[in-house]
Coordinates of C-alpha atoms in Angstrom, one line a residue:
M1 CA 7.1 -32.5 -20.7
Y2 CA 9.6 -29.7 -21.6
K3 CA 12.3 -30.5 -19.0
A4 CA 14.7 -32.3 -21.3
F5 CA 14.4 -29.7 -24.0
Y6 CA 15.4 -26.9 -21.6
G7 CA 18.0 -29.0 -19.7
L8 CA 15.9 -29.0 -16.4
N9 CA 15.8 -31.7 -13.8
D10 CA 12.5 -30.5 -12.3
N11 CA 9.6 -28.2 -13.0
P12 CA 10.9 -24.8 -11.7
F13 CA 7.7 -22.8 -11.8
S14 CA 5.2 -25.0 -10.0
I15 CA 3.0 -22.9 -7.7
A16 CA 3.1 -25.7 -5.1
P17 CA 5.2 -24.6 -2.1
N18 CA 8.6 -26.2 -2.2
P19 CA 11.3 -25.3 0.3
H20 CA 14.0 -26.1 -2.2
Y21 CA 12.9 -23.1 -4.3
L22 CA 12.8 -20.7 -1.4
F23 CA 13.8 -17.2 -2.7
L24 CA 14.1 -14.4 -0.2
S25 CA 14.3 -10.9 -1.8
D26 CA 15.3 -7.9 0.2
R27 CA 11.6 -7.3 0.9
H28 CA 11.1 -10.8 2.2
R29 CA 14.2 -10.5 4.4
E30 CA 12.9 -7.2 5.8
A31 CA 9.5 -8.9 6.5
L32 CA 11.3 -11.8 8.2
A33 CA 13.4 -9.4 10.3
H34 CA 10.2 -7.5 11.4
L35 CA 8.5 -10.7 12.5
T36 CA 11.6 -11.9 14.3
Y37 CA 11.9 -8.6 16.1
G38 CA 8.3 -8.6 17.1
L39 CA 8.6 -12.1 18.6
G40 CA 11.6 -10.9 20.5
E41 CA 9.6 -8.2 22.1
T42 CA 7.2 -8.7 25.1
G43 CA 4.0 -7.9 23.1
G44 CA 1.4 -10.3 22.0
F45 CA 0.7 -9.7 18.3
V46 CA 2.8 -9.4 15.1
L47 CA 1.2 -8.4 11.8
L48 CA 2.3 -9.4 8.2
T49 CA 0.1 -8.2 5.3
G50 CA 0.5 -8.3 1.5
E51 CA -1.4 -8.8 -1.7
V52 CA -2.3 -12.4 -2.9
G53 CA 0.8 -14.2 -4.0
T54 CA 3.5 -11.9 -2.7
G55 CA 5.1 -14.6 -0.5
K56 CA 3.5 -14.1 2.9
T57 CA 3.3 -17.9 3.6
T58 CA 6.9 -18.3 2.3
V59 CA 8.0 -15.8 4.9
S60 CA 6.0 -17.5 7.7
R61 CA 7.4 -20.9 6.9
C62 CA 10.9 -19.5 6.8
L63 CA 10.2 -18.0 10.2
L64 CA 9.2 -21.3 11.6
G65 CA 12.5 -22.8 10.5
Q66 CA 14.3 -20.1 12.5
L67 CA 12.4 -20.3 15.8
P68 CA 14.4 -21.6 18.7
A69 CA 14.2 -25.3 19.7
N70 CA 12.3 -24.4 22.9
T71 CA 9.3 -23.0 20.9
D72 CA 6.0 -24.7 20.5
T73 CA 4.1 -23.5 17.5
A74 CA 0.5 -23.8 16.3
F75 CA -0.3 -23.1 12.6
I76 CA -3.9 -22.3 11.6
L77 CA -4.6 -22.1 7.9
N78 CA -8.4 -21.7 7.8
P79 CA -9.5 -19.2 10.5
S80 CA -13.1 -19.0 9.3
M81 CA -14.5 -20.3 12.6
T82 CA -16.2 -19.3 15.9
E83 CA -14.4 -18.5 19.1
L84 CA -15.1 -22.1 20.4
E85 CA -13.8 -23.7 17.2
L86 CA -10.6 -21.6 17.2
L87 CA -9.7 -22.4 20.8
A88 CA -10.4 -26.1 20.1
T89 CA -8.2 -26.0 17.0
L90 CA -5.5 -24.3 19.0
C91 CA -5.7 -27.0 21.6
D92 CA -5.4 -29.6 18.8
E93 CA -2.3 -28.0 17.3
L94 CA -0.6 -27.9 20.7
H95 CA -1.8 -31.4 21.6
I96 CA -3.9 -30.3 24.6
A97 CA -6.5 -32.9 25.5
Y98 CA -10.1 -31.8 26.3
G99 CA -13.4 -33.7 26.7
E100 CA -16.4 -33.9 24.4
S101 CA -18.5 -30.8 23.9
P102 CA -16.2 -28.5 25.8
T103 CA -17.3 -25.0 26.8
L104 CA -15.4 -21.8 26.0
K105 CA -14.3 -21.6 29.6
Q106 CA -13.0 -25.1 29.7
L107 CA -10.9 -24.6 26.6
T108 CA -9.6 -21.3 27.9
D109 CA -8.7 -22.9 31.2
R110 CA -6.8 -25.8 29.5
L111 CA -4.9 -23.3 27.3
S112 CA -4.0 -21.1 30.3
S113 CA -2.7 -24.1 32.2
Y114 CA -0.6 -25.2 29.2
L115 CA 0.9 -21.8 28.7
L116 CA 1.8 -21.5 32.4
A117 CA 3.4 -24.9 32.4
N118 CA 5.3 -24.0 29.2
H119 CA 6.7 -20.8 30.8
K120 CA 7.7 -22.7 33.9
H121 CA 9.8 -25.1 31.8
G122 CA 11.4 -22.3 29.8
R123 CA 9.4 -22.9 26.6
N124 CA 7.7 -20.3 24.3
T125 CA 4.4 -20.6 22.6
V126 CA 3.7 -19.1 19.2
L127 CA 0.4 -19.1 17.2
I128 CA 0.5 -18.3 13.5
I129 CA -2.8 -17.6 11.7
D130 CA -2.7 -17.4 7.9
E131 CA -5.5 -15.8 5.9
A132 CA -6.3 -13.8 9.1
Q133 CA -8.5 -11.3 7.2
H134 CA -11.2 -13.9 7.5
L135 CA -11.2 -13.8 11.3
R136 CA -14.3 -12.5 12.9
P137 CA -14.0 -9.5 15.3
E138 CA -15.3 -11.6 18.2
V139 CA -12.7 -14.3 17.5
L140 CA -9.9 -11.7 17.5
E141 CA -11.2 -10.3 20.7
Q142 CA -11.1 -13.8 22.2
L143 CA -7.5 -14.1 21.1
R144 CA -6.7 -10.8 22.8
L145 CA -8.2 -12.0 26.0
L146 CA -6.1 -15.2 25.8
T147 CA -2.9 -13.1 25.4
N148 CA -3.8 -11.3 28.7
L149 CA -2.1 -14.2 30.4
E150 CA 1.4 -12.8 31.2
T151 CA 4.3 -12.5 33.6
D152 CA 6.0 -9.3 34.8
T153 CA 8.2 -9.4 31.6
K154 CA 6.4 -11.1 28.7
K155 CA 3.2 -12.5 27.2
L156 CA 2.8 -16.2 27.5
L157 CA 1.2 -16.5 24.0
Q158 CA 2.5 -14.7 21.0
V159 CA 0.3 -14.4 17.9
I160 CA 1.4 -13.8 14.3
L161 CA -1.4 -12.6 12.0
I162 CA -0.8 -13.0 8.3
G163 CA -3.3 -11.8 5.8
Q164 CA -4.3 -9.7 2.8
P165 CA -4.6 -5.8 3.0
E166 CA -8.2 -6.2 4.2
L167 CA -6.7 -7.4 7.5
Q168 CA -5.5 -3.8 8.2
Q169 CA -9.0 -2.6 7.6
L170 CA -10.4 -5.2 10.0
L171 CA -8.0 -4.1 12.8
R172 CA -9.1 -0.5 12.5
R173 CA -12.6 -1.3 13.7
Q174 CA -13.6 0.5 16.9
E175 CA -14.2 -2.7 18.9
L176 CA -10.7 -4.0 18.1
R177 CA -8.7 -0.9 19.1
Q178 CA -7.3 -2.7 22.2
L179 CA -5.9 -5.4 20.0
A180 CA -4.5 -3.0 17.5
Q181 CA -2.6 -1.3 20.3
R182 CA -0.9 -4.5 21.2
I183 CA 0.7 -5.1 17.8
T184 CA 4.5 -4.8 18.4
A185 CA 5.6 -5.1 14.8
R186 CA 3.9 -4.9 11.4
Y187 CA 5.1 -5.2 7.8
H188 CA 3.3 -4.8 4.5
L189 CA 4.9 -7.1 1.8
L190 CA 5.1 -5.3 -1.5
P191 CA 5.6 -7.0 -4.9
L192 CA 9.0 -7.7 -6.4
S193 CA 10.8 -5.1 -8.5
E194 CA 11.9 -5.8 -12.1
A195 CA 15.4 -6.6 -11.0
E196 CA 14.1 -8.9 -8.3
I197 CA 11.9 -10.7 -10.8
G198 CA 15.0 -11.4 -12.9
L199 CA 16.8 -12.8 -9.9
Y200 CA 13.8 -14.8 -8.8
V201 CA 13.4 -16.5 -12.3
Q202 CA 17.1 -17.3 -12.5
H203 CA 17.2 -18.7 -9.0
R204 CA 14.4 -21.1 -9.7
L205 CA 16.0 -22.2 -13.0
Q206 CA 19.3 -22.9 -11.2
V207 CA 17.6 -25.0 -8.5
A208 CA 16.0 -27.0 -11.4
G209 CA 19.4 -27.6 -13.0
R210 CA 19.8 -24.9 -15.6
F211 CA 22.5 -22.3 -15.1
E212 CA 22.4 -20.6 -18.5
P213 CA 19.9 -17.7 -19.0
L214 CA 16.7 -18.9 -20.5
F215 CA 14.6 -15.7 -20.5
H216 CA 15.6 -12.7 -22.6
R217 CA 16.1 -9.4 -20.8
K218 CA 12.9 -8.0 -22.5
A219 CA 11.1 -11.1 -21.5
I220 CA 11.9 -10.4 -17.8
K221 CA 10.6 -6.8 -18.3
A222 CA 7.4 -8.3 -19.8
L223 CA 7.1 -10.7 -16.9
H224 CA 7.3 -7.9 -14.4
K225 CA 4.8 -5.9 -16.4
Y226 CA 2.1 -8.6 -16.5
S227 CA 2.7 -10.1 -13.1
G228 CA 3.0 -6.8 -11.3
G229 CA 5.9 -8.3 -9.3
I230 CA 3.7 -11.1 -7.8
P231 CA 5.8 -14.3 -7.6
R232 CA 2.8 -16.6 -8.0
L233 CA 1.6 -14.9 -11.2
T234 CA 5.3 -14.9 -12.4
N235 CA 5.3 -18.7 -12.0
L236 CA 2.1 -19.1 -14.0
L237 CA 3.4 -16.9 -16.8
C238 CA 6.8 -18.6 -16.9
E239 CA 5.2 -22.0 -17.0
R240 CA 2.9 -21.1 -19.9
A241 CA 5.8 -19.4 -21.8
L242 CA 8.0 -22.4 -21.4
M243 CA 5.3 -24.7 -22.8
A244 CA 4.8 -22.3 -25.7
G245 CA 8.6 -22.3 -26.4
Y246 CA 8.7 -26.1 -26.2
G247 CA 5.8 -26.3 -28.7
Q248 CA 7.7 -24.1 -31.1
S249 CA 11.1 -25.5 -30.3
R250 CA 12.4 -22.0 -29.6
L251 CA 14.7 -20.6 -27.0
P252 CA 15.5 -18.2 -25.3
I253 CA 12.0 -17.1 -24.2
D254 CA 11.3 -13.7 -25.6
S255 CA 8.8 -10.9 -24.7
K256 CA 6.3 -11.9 -27.4
M257 CA 6.0 -15.4 -25.8
V258 CA 5.5 -13.9 -22.4
T259 CA 2.8 -11.5 -23.8
A260 CA 1.1 -14.5 -25.4
A261 CA 1.2 -16.3 -22.1
A262 CA -0.2 -13.3 -20.3
T263 CA -3.1 -13.1 -22.8
E264 CA -3.9 -16.7 -22.1
V265 CA -3.3 -16.9 -18.3
L266 CA -4.7 -13.4 -17.3
G267 CA -7.4 -13.2 -20.0
L268 CA -6.0 -10.0 -21.4
E269 CA -7.2 -8.7 -24.8
P270 CA -4.8 -9.6 -27.5
P271 CA -3.1 -6.6 -29.2
R272 CA -5.2 -5.2 -32.1
R273 CA -4.5 -3.0 -35.0
S274 CA -5.7 0.5 -34.3
Y275 CA -7.0 2.6 -37.3
L276 CA -5.4 5.8 -36.3
W277 CA -6.0 8.1 -39.3
P278 CA -9.9 7.8 -39.3
A279 CA -9.9 8.6 -35.6
V280 CA -7.6 11.6 -36.0
L281 CA -9.8 12.9 -38.8
L282 CA -13.0 12.6 -36.7
V283 CA -11.3 14.2 -33.7
S284 CA -10.1 17.1 -35.8
L285 CA -13.5 17.7 -37.2
A286 CA -15.1 17.6 -33.8
L287 CA -12.5 20.0 -32.4
A288 CA -12.9 22.5 -35.2
F289 CA -16.7 22.4 -34.8
G290 CA -16.4 22.9 -31.0
L291 CA -14.1 25.8 -31.3
S292 CA -16.3 27.5 -33.8
Y293 CA -19.4 27.0 -31.6
A294 CA -17.5 28.4 -28.5
W295 CA -16.3 31.4 -30.5
F296 CA -19.8 32.2 -31.7
N297 CA -21.2 31.9 -28.2
A298 CA -18.5 34.1 -26.7
G299 CA -19.2 36.8 -29.2
A300 CA -22.9 36.6 -28.6
M301 CA -22.6 36.9 -24.8
A302 CA -20.2 39.8 -25.1
W303 CA -22.7 41.5 -27.4
F304 CA -25.7 41.1 -25.1
G305 CA -23.7 41.8 -21.9
A306 CA -23.3 40.2 -18.5
D307 CA -27.0 40.7 -17.6
A308 CA -27.9 38.1 -20.1
Q309 CA -25.5 35.6 -18.6
A310 CA -26.9 36.2 -15.1
A311 CA -30.5 35.9 -16.4
A312 CA -29.6 32.6 -18.0
R313 CA -28.7 31.0 -14.6
P314 CA -31.7 29.6 -12.8
T315 CA -32.6 31.0 -9.3
G316 CA -31.0 29.1 -6.5
Q317 CA -27.9 28.1 -8.5
A318 CA -25.4 30.2 -6.6
L319 CA -24.9 27.5 -4.0
D320 CA -24.3 24.8 -6.6
S321 CA -21.8 26.8 -8.5
G322 CA -20.0 27.8 -5.3
I323 CA -19.6 24.1 -4.4
T324 CA -18.7 23.0 -7.9
A325 CA -15.9 25.5 -8.0
A326 CA -14.3 23.6 -5.1
G327 CA -15.5 20.2 -6.2
E328 CA -15.1 19.8 -10.0
D329 CA -14.1 16.3 -10.8
S330 CA -11.3 17.0 -13.2
A331 CA -9.4 19.7 -15.0
G332 CA -11.4 22.7 -13.9
A333 CA -11.4 21.7 -10.2
A334 CA -7.7 22.3 -9.7
D335 CA -8.3 26.0 -10.3
A336 CA -10.5 26.3 -7.2
T337 CA -8.8 28.2 -4.4
P338 CA -9.2 28.0 -0.6
A339 CA -10.2 31.7 -0.7
T340 CA -13.4 30.9 -2.6
A341 CA -14.0 27.5 -1.2
A342 CA -13.2 27.8 2.5
A343 CA -16.9 28.4 3.3
T344 CA -17.7 25.2 1.4
A345 CA -15.5 23.3 3.9
A346 CA -17.2 25.0 6.8
A347 CA -20.6 24.0 5.6
T348 CA -19.7 20.5 4.6
A349 CA -17.8 19.7 7.7
A350 CA -20.9 20.5 9.7
A351 CA -22.5 17.4 8.3
T352 CA -20.1 15.1 10.2
A353 CA -18.9 17.0 13.3
P354 CA -20.0 19.7 15.6
A355 CA -16.9 21.8 15.1
T356 CA -17.0 23.0 11.5
A357 CA -14.0 23.7 9.2
A358 CA -13.3 27.3 9.7
A359 CA -13.4 29.6 6.7
T360 CA -10.4 31.8 6.5
A361 CA -11.2 33.8 3.4
P362 CA -13.4 37.0 3.2
A363 CA -17.0 36.4 2.5
T364 CA -18.0 36.2 -1.1
A365 CA -21.3 35.7 -3.0
A366 CA -20.7 31.9 -2.7
T367 CA -20.1 32.3 1.0
S368 CA -23.4 34.1 1.5
A369 CA -25.3 31.5 -0.5
I370 CA -23.8 28.6 1.5
Q371 CA -24.7 30.3 4.8
A372 CA -28.2 30.9 3.5
K373 CA -28.6 27.2 2.6
P374 CA -26.4 25.1 4.9
D375 CA -28.6 22.0 4.3
M376 CA -27.5 21.9 0.7
G377 CA -23.9 21.9 1.7
Q378 CA -24.5 19.1 4.2
R379 CA -26.3 17.1 1.6
L380 CA -23.4 17.6 -0.8
L381 CA -20.9 16.2 1.7
R382 CA -23.1 13.3 2.6
D383 CA -23.5 12.4 -1.1
A384 CA -19.8 12.8 -1.7
I385 CA -18.9 10.5 1.2
N386 CA -21.5 7.9 0.1
H387 CA -19.9 7.9 -3.3
S388 CA -16.4 7.3 -1.7
R389 CA -16.9 3.9 -0.2
D390 CA -15.0 2.1 -2.9
I391 CA -11.2 2.4 -2.6
D392 CA -10.8 1.7 -6.3
T393 CA -12.5 5.0 -7.1
A394 CA -10.0 6.8 -5.0
F395 CA -7.1 5.0 -6.7
A396 CA -8.5 5.9 -10.1
A397 CA -8.3 9.5 -9.2
L398 CA -4.7 9.1 -7.9
F399 CA -3.8 7.4 -11.2
G400 CA -5.3 10.4 -13.0
L401 CA -3.0 12.8 -11.1
W402 CA 0.0 10.8 -12.5
D403 CA -1.5 10.7 -16.0
K404 CA -1.9 7.0 -15.7
V405 CA -4.9 4.6 -15.7
P406 CA -5.8 1.6 -13.5
Y407 CA -5.7 -1.8 -15.1
Q408 CA -8.8 -4.0 -15.0
G409 CA -8.2 -7.3 -13.1
L410 CA -5.1 -6.0 -11.3
S411 CA -4.8 -4.3 -7.9
A412 CA -3.8 -0.7 -7.8
C413 CA -0.3 -1.5 -6.8
Q414 CA 0.1 -4.0 -9.5
A415 CA -1.2 -1.6 -12.1
A416 CA 1.2 1.1 -10.8
V417 CA 4.2 -1.2 -11.0
Q418 CA 3.3 -2.1 -14.6
Q419 CA 3.4 1.7 -15.4
G420 CA 6.8 2.3 -13.8
L421 CA 5.6 3.5 -10.4
S422 CA 6.0 2.2 -6.9
C423 CA 3.3 1.8 -4.4
Y424 CA 4.0 3.0 -0.8
Q425 CA 1.7 2.6 2.2
Q426 CA 2.3 4.2 5.6
Q427 CA 0.7 4.8 8.9
G428 CA 1.0 8.5 9.9
N429 CA -0.8 11.7 10.5
W430 CA -1.2 15.2 9.0
L431 CA 2.5 16.0 9.6
S432 CA 3.9 12.8 7.9
L433 CA 1.6 13.1 5.0
M434 CA 2.4 16.8 4.4
R435 CA 6.1 16.2 4.9
L436 CA 6.2 13.6 2.0
N437 CA 4.2 16.1 -0.1
Y438 CA 2.7 13.5 -2.5
P439 CA -0.9 13.3 -3.5
A440 CA -2.3 10.3 -1.5
V441 CA -5.2 8.0 -1.1
V442 CA -6.3 8.5 2.5
Y443 CA -8.4 6.1 4.6
L444 CA -11.2 8.0 6.4
L445 CA -13.9 7.3 8.9
D446 CA -17.3 9.0 9.0
E447 CA -19.2 9.7 12.2
S448 CA -20.6 6.1 12.3
Q449 CA -17.0 4.8 12.0
Q450 CA -17.6 3.5 8.5
D451 CA -14.8 3.6 6.0
F452 CA -14.7 6.0 3.1
Y453 CA -11.7 7.0 0.9
G454 CA -10.5 10.3 -0.5
V455 CA -7.5 11.7 -2.4
V456 CA -5.5 14.6 -1.0
V457 CA -4.9 16.6 -4.2
E458 CA -3.4 19.9 -3.1
R459 CA -2.4 21.8 -0.1
E460 CA -2.8 25.6 0.7
G461 CA -1.6 26.5 4.2
E462 CA -3.8 24.7 6.7
Q463 CA -6.3 23.5 4.1
I464 CA -6.2 20.6 1.6
L465 CA -8.2 20.0 -1.6
L466 CA -9.8 16.6 -1.0
Q467 CA -11.4 14.6 -3.7
L468 CA -14.3 12.4 -2.7
G469 CA -15.6 10.4 -5.6
E470 CA -16.1 12.9 -8.4
Q471 CA -16.4 15.9 -6.0
R472 CA -13.5 18.1 -4.8
L473 CA -13.8 20.1 -1.6
W474 CA -11.4 22.3 0.4
V475 CA -11.3 21.1 4.1
D476 CA -9.2 22.4 6.9
R477 CA -6.7 20.5 9.1
D478 CA -9.1 20.0 12.0
W479 CA -11.7 18.4 9.9
F480 CA -9.1 16.1 8.3
N481 CA -7.6 15.1 11.6
R482 CA -11.1 14.1 13.0
H483 CA -11.8 11.8 10.0
F484 CA -8.3 10.5 9.1
S485 CA -7.8 6.8 10.2
G486 CA -4.0 7.1 10.0
T487 CA -3.4 5.1 6.8
F488 CA -2.4 6.6 3.5
E489 CA -1.0 5.3 0.2
I490 CA 1.0 7.1 -2.5
F491 CA 2.5 6.4 -5.8
W492 CA 6.1 7.5 -6.5
Q493 CA 8.9 6.9 -9.0
A494 CA 12.3 6.0 -7.8
P495 CA 15.3 8.1 -8.8
D496 CA 17.6 6.7 -11.5
Y497 CA 20.3 6.0 -8.9
A498 CA 19.8 4.5 -5.5
P499 CA 22.5 2.9 -3.4
R500 CA 21.7 -0.4 -1.6
E501 CA 23.3 0.3 1.8
I502 CA 25.5 3.1 3.3
S503 CA 27.4 2.6 6.6
Q504 CA 30.8 3.6 8.1
S505 CA 32.4 0.8 6.0
S506 CA 31.1 2.3 2.7
S507 CA 33.1 4.4 0.2
P508 CA 33.6 8.2 0.6
A509 CA 31.5 8.7 -2.5
L510 CA 28.5 7.0 -0.7
W511 CA 29.1 9.0 2.5
Q512 CA 28.9 12.2 0.4
W513 CA 25.7 10.9 -1.4
L514 CA 24.1 10.4 2.0
E515 CA 25.2 13.9 3.3
N516 CA 23.8 15.5 0.1
A517 CA 20.5 13.6 0.4
L518 CA 20.0 14.5 4.0
A519 CA 20.9 18.1 3.3
Q520 CA 18.4 18.2 0.4
I521 CA 15.6 16.8 2.6
D522 CA 16.4 19.2 5.5
K523 CA 16.8 22.1 3.0
R524 CA 20.2 23.0 4.2
S525 CA 23.7 23.3 2.6
A526 CA 25.6 20.1 2.2
R527 CA 29.0 19.7 3.9
V528 CA 32.0 18.2 2.1
L529 CA 32.9 15.0 3.9
R530 CA 36.1 13.0 4.2
T531 CA 34.8 10.6 6.9
F532 CA 31.6 9.2 8.1
D533 CA 31.7 11.6 11.1
S534 CA 29.5 11.9 14.2
E535 CA 27.4 14.7 12.7
L536 CA 26.4 12.6 9.7
E537 CA 25.5 9.7 12.0
R538 CA 23.5 12.1 14.2
Q539 CA 21.6 13.4 11.1
L540 CA 20.9 9.9 9.9
K541 CA 19.7 8.7 13.2
G542 CA 17.4 11.7 13.5
F543 CA 15.9 11.0 10.1
Q544 CA 15.4 7.3 11.1
R545 CA 13.7 8.2 14.4
Q546 CA 11.5 10.8 12.6
H547 CA 10.1 8.1 10.3
G548 CA 9.7 5.3 12.8
L549 CA 12.8 3.4 11.5
K550 CA 15.4 1.6 13.6
A551 CA 17.9 4.4 14.5
D552 CA 21.1 2.3 14.0
G553 CA 23.0 4.8 12.0
I554 CA 23.1 2.5 8.9
A555 CA 21.2 3.6 5.8
G556 CA 19.7 0.2 4.9
S557 CA 17.0 -0.5 2.2
Q558 CA 14.1 0.9 4.3
T559 CA 15.9 4.1 5.2
L560 CA 17.1 4.6 1.6
E561 CA 13.6 4.0 0.2
Q562 CA 12.2 6.6 2.7
M563 CA 14.9 9.1 1.6
N564 CA 14.2 8.5 -2.1
L565 CA 10.6 9.4 -1.6
Y566 CA 11.8 12.9 -0.9
L567 CA 14.6 12.9 -3.5
S568 CA 12.5 11.7 -6.5
P569 CA 11.9 14.6 -8.9
A570 CA 9.0 12.8 -10.8
G571 CA 5.3 13.2 -10.3
P572 CA 2.8 15.6 -8.8
R573 CA 3.2 17.2 -5.4
L574 CA 0.7 18.8 -2.9
T575 CA 2.7 22.1 -3.0
R576 CA 5.2 23.4 -5.4
D577 CA 7.6 24.7 -2.8
G578 CA 8.2 21.3 -1.1
G579 CA 6.5 19.6 1.9
Q580 CA 6.4 21.7 5.0
A581 CA 4.4 20.1 7.8

């Protein structure tokens, strides 16, 4: 309808997959490299996760086009099936004949014979399962058993699991731990950056026949804001904005047209006029009244003395106030110290493990109260854990530490991106979390191996301030290690300047930047460089090995992103003196 008006030969923003419009950002190339590396290994499983619409299927189809000619592939798009149905579908994809009403054993035997014959003739077999978060645990276990067929050097069946972030949760289940240990490569695909959105839009326009810019720079910024960097949402917004521009006979597309498109496509509230002065007046009056009331109460309490304050507190409140001091939900909670709350950790940890979190501070009145009534501390922890089953609650607390808010209808990462932050997920332990030194949403497991989520707010020595729901508690390293599943997510803000790649062929200025960055991370004095010497290469490879990166001595996008997590000056930290594991 609008193609002639904009000089287009095709509809550039259709959400239907079209290989002609394939756009691989740096993130997609990294994902593709991880999958290719995983298939080159001897293991059985490769994992690709990402939010809806980030381009996981695009990456998988690109991978299919790069597989060697001696590879047989099976692609399963709807994995919501039983073990028997999955094996039958796999046989169908690989053109393996089987009789009517086959048993599980018959299908397994047919597949095993096929895989052995393929290996004998020098052929590889790859199974790709999309939307794998819908797989049942028993089906995944059946797949693991199928990959047990192997030679001395490799698995005869390699499986690529592609799914939404829930797939990572599924693979952390106790009964799937054997499968999780066989994953040789994994990658979590994050949304596109603002610059990548601009390249993405221009790429699709050029494929459709238009080489002149069509979207204003501020329109690209608005696209990134409302789409959260999700390519599929970007397509929907662009399509609607182009229709609006055509209807008004206007170009280029500006930010107002993108905002209007987002209001319609995403169901956002249209901007409304805010009546500021009446609100300011009401707040001022309320503040003045509150201050007057507090001043009067303070004078009265000072007059009647501390005994009157003690008498006003009901009997049995000492335990509650001791726990509240460590578990306040907002501003007052941050003032709680490990010295007054260590006993709280000791009592609360007893609810989920025999070995309690040791109290390192001298006994106080709150300590005595908790020791006198341990059941109340246990109930407090159980209640806190039961109110921490929703990961959105944990992310809301993390947003609060950054003075930001979650957006309704968007994922946490999408909302973070719209507010100028980046979302970073990592597998690690206490050491990696403390080394990064950022507040983090942590994935935890209770004694029944059920998920709950917390936010690591602050660190003091071997203790951390952990927010569970609205409650904050000091817990020690031992308690945390027993309940931490290994996954955490942080928000961070990239520095203003970040190079794209640094190697021996780069400029001396980039060599010096790399030396300065590594020196800052290691808290040492930087050397003045004239060459990319062996010491710089050694330091770089050491950093890469420490963070589970390929130690190739080249500071690529992943290495530089990991460095910039340390170099960024913005945002809250667990300790003020830098992360020390």
